[in-house]
Structures are given as C-alpha cells and as structure tokens.
Amino acid sequence: MSNSTSNDLNMKNNSQTKGLSYKDAGVDIDAGDALVERIKPLAKKTMREGVLAGIGGFGALFEVPKRYQEPVLVSGTDGVGTKLKLAFEWQIHDTVGQDLVAMSVNDILVQGAESLFFLDYFACGHLTVDVAATVVGGIAKGCEIAGCALIGGETAEMPGMYPDGEYDLAGFAVGVVEKSKIITGKTITPGDVVLGLASSGAHSNGYSLIRKIIEVSGATRSFDMGGRSLEELVMTPTKIYVKPVLELLNLVNIKGMAHITGGGLVENIPRVLPDHVQAVLHRDAWHMPHLFQWLSKAGNVDAQEMYRVFNCGIGLAIILPAQDASAAIEFLKKHDIESFQLGEIVERPPGAHQTIVI
C-alpha cells in the first residue's frame, strides 16, 4: 500500500473518531425544539372546548362536545399546491398557512360540520425557524378564523429531500355534525336556487396555470392590477367561510353546498347534485374579479377552461329554496361576505352536464 493511500485512510479514521452528530447529517434538533417553543403560544390562542391534550405529546386528545346527541365526525385533508412556489420565489410565508387550513375546513363545512381541530405537516430540507414559525403563524390564524384548535402536527427536517429554501405543507381537519343534520344534497329539487359566496382571490387552486401565465406574460410581482399589485392579489389567502355559514344553517334551509376548489364551478357543484337535476348558472349574475379577467386575457384562456380551473370569484356555492335566498344574502352581507344569486336548479336534460354557465 502506498504512503498516500495509507495517509488517506488514517485521515478518514481520524475524522470518524471525532464522532458524527445528527447536525452533521443536516438535521438540527435544537432548531426543531426552538420552533416548538415558538409554536406553543400560537397554538394556545386556538384552544377551544374539547381539547384535553395538545402540542407536546405523542398524540393530541379531543373530546367531542357533549351538546351533540348523535355526533358524526367529518374529516378532510389537503395541501397548498404550487402556490408554494410563488411563496418561495417572492418570500411570502405568512399567508400559505391560512390557505392550508381553509382548504380542509371549507371542505368539511359543506357537509354541515363544525371544525373541531387541525393538525399540520411541515417538511423541509433545512429548517429555518423564522420561516417555519411564520408559516405556522398563518396556520394558527386560519384555525382562529375557523374556530378550530391547532392541537398538533409534525415538523420534518429531511436533508436532500427538498431544495434549499423550499418546504411542503399538508394538513387535515376533523369536524363534527349531528347525524340528522348532515348536508348531502339529496333533497335538492328543480326550483331551488344557487347562491355564490365571493372568494378572496384564486384561493389555492390553479396555480400551475397562474405561474405559467405570469411567465409567458412577463408580468412582475409589482405589476399593477387596478390599484393592487399582482403579488398582493395572487398571494391573498383563501377565505374561510366556517363561522358565518354555520350560523346561516340555523336560519335557512340549506340543501347543498360545494367548496369551489380544483375543477372550478363546473366540476364541484355537481358533486352535491342528485343525478336528475342540473345547475344553470348565469355568467352576468356575478362580477368577475380583476385577477381572473387578467388571467383570461394574458393567458388567452378559453372561458370554459376558466370555469373548470379557477373559482372565478366564487369560493362557495350554496343551494337552497328560492324563498330563502334573500334572507341568506342579507345575512351574509352583515357578515361582510358578498354573495350572488348565480342561477337555478332545473330538470337535467338527458346526457347534459350537471352544471353549465350560460
């Protein structure tokens, strides 16, 4: 064996005798502990009845409120999608946490469920405490808005799995509804009307197309969009409808609801409709927000493609008897939610789509 080879082996052996740590492998346990301490006061603000044990244990404990006679648990899970790519590029991390919560709590709301608790999963290659704490701050804010408790989650630091400066987000919500009050859409009949609750923007859907349109248009993040920047409009967090809609359920006869996410208006409303009916929506019934007008023009996106990719200004659809529409619109207005009578339910012609925009 040559002297150089022997020296190389000795150097390797000497380096190994120093002992390797998890931090040498790219995982900083101290940073993880620091993040937990930063998260605890944020989670504490979201506490509500039913929480028996939250962040810190191996599992969170929650007791279903005793006011329910026949409680049925409803769960939903989701992520934020490629909206995160813009969060990384533009260094905007304070809103995507609310997006994460909204996608799940709005989903379970459509079955009439009150949100009880939420858990998140934050994964990255290298943990930056300030960024992670900012993201979780948005999650906690979303939970406060929805009235659910942030009772646990997971922070995973996995070197080599994610590019520097990037992370992934996922989470799930669990809610409860009285068995006799589950909203299924089965009672929807011709003559009912469709209300649309205004969205706050693109919410968290269609961002692969949004990013492509930004790229081909050459628009910058500061591009003026009628007095607001492109960045501001695109990164506005998803609206959470939980509290006002749960109140509305006690005032009017809501037969069905649809959260307008991926698939847009034309693919989400059918998910709650009986086979024999059709929702006819009138395009002039609501105002198309500036963001969607720009996306359509800048990307030369066909109208039908817009309706099946984006919410186009409508974040939640509610189907109810015609006589209840005015009361619902007035109630929502008092809660700062603009709503529109989008159209009506009719008998479905043979072979026709279940939702059309005319």
Coordinates of N, CA and C in Angstrom, one line a residue, residues 3 17 64 81 84 158 160 191 229 248 274 281 341 349 354 357:
N3 N 2.2 5.1 0.6 CA 2.1 6.0 1.7 C 0.9 7.0 1.6
T17 N -13.2 9.2 14.4 CA -13.1 9.1 15.8 C -13.6 10.3 16.5
V64 N -65.4 15.1 22.0 CA -66.5 15.6 21.2 C -67.4 16.4 22.1
G81 N -50.5 23.2 -2.7 CA -50.2 23.1 -4.1 C -49.1 24.0 -4.5
L84 N -47.1 27.4 -3.4 CA -45.9 27.4 -2.6 C -44.7 27.9 -3.4
M158 N -35.6 17.0 6.5 CA -35.0 15.9 5.7 C -34.0 16.4 4.7
G160 N -31.6 16.8 1.8 CA -31.5 16.2 0.5 C -32.9 15.9 -0.2
G191 N -86.2 24.3 -9.1 CA -86.8 25.4 -8.5 C -86.0 26.0 -7.4
S229 N -51.2 45.2 -6.4 CA -50.1 44.5 -7.1 C -50.5 43.1 -7.5
L248 N -75.7 30.5 9.5 CA -76.7 30.6 8.4 C -77.5 29.3 8.4
P274 N -78.2 15.7 -7.0 CA -78.8 14.4 -7.4 C -78.6 14.3 -9.0
L281 N -76.1 28.3 -14.3 CA -75.5 29.5 -13.8 C -75.5 30.5 -14.9
Q341 N -76.9 35.6 -6.4 CA -77.8 34.5 -6.9 C -77.3 34.1 -8.3
P349 N -81.6 17.7 -18.6 CA -81.9 17.1 -19.9 C -81.0 15.9 -20.1
Q354 N -74.1 18.4 -15.6 CA -74.8 18.8 -14.4 C -74.7 20.3 -14.0
V357 N -72.6 27.1 -17.5 CA -72.6 28.5 -17.3 C -73.0 29.1 -18.6

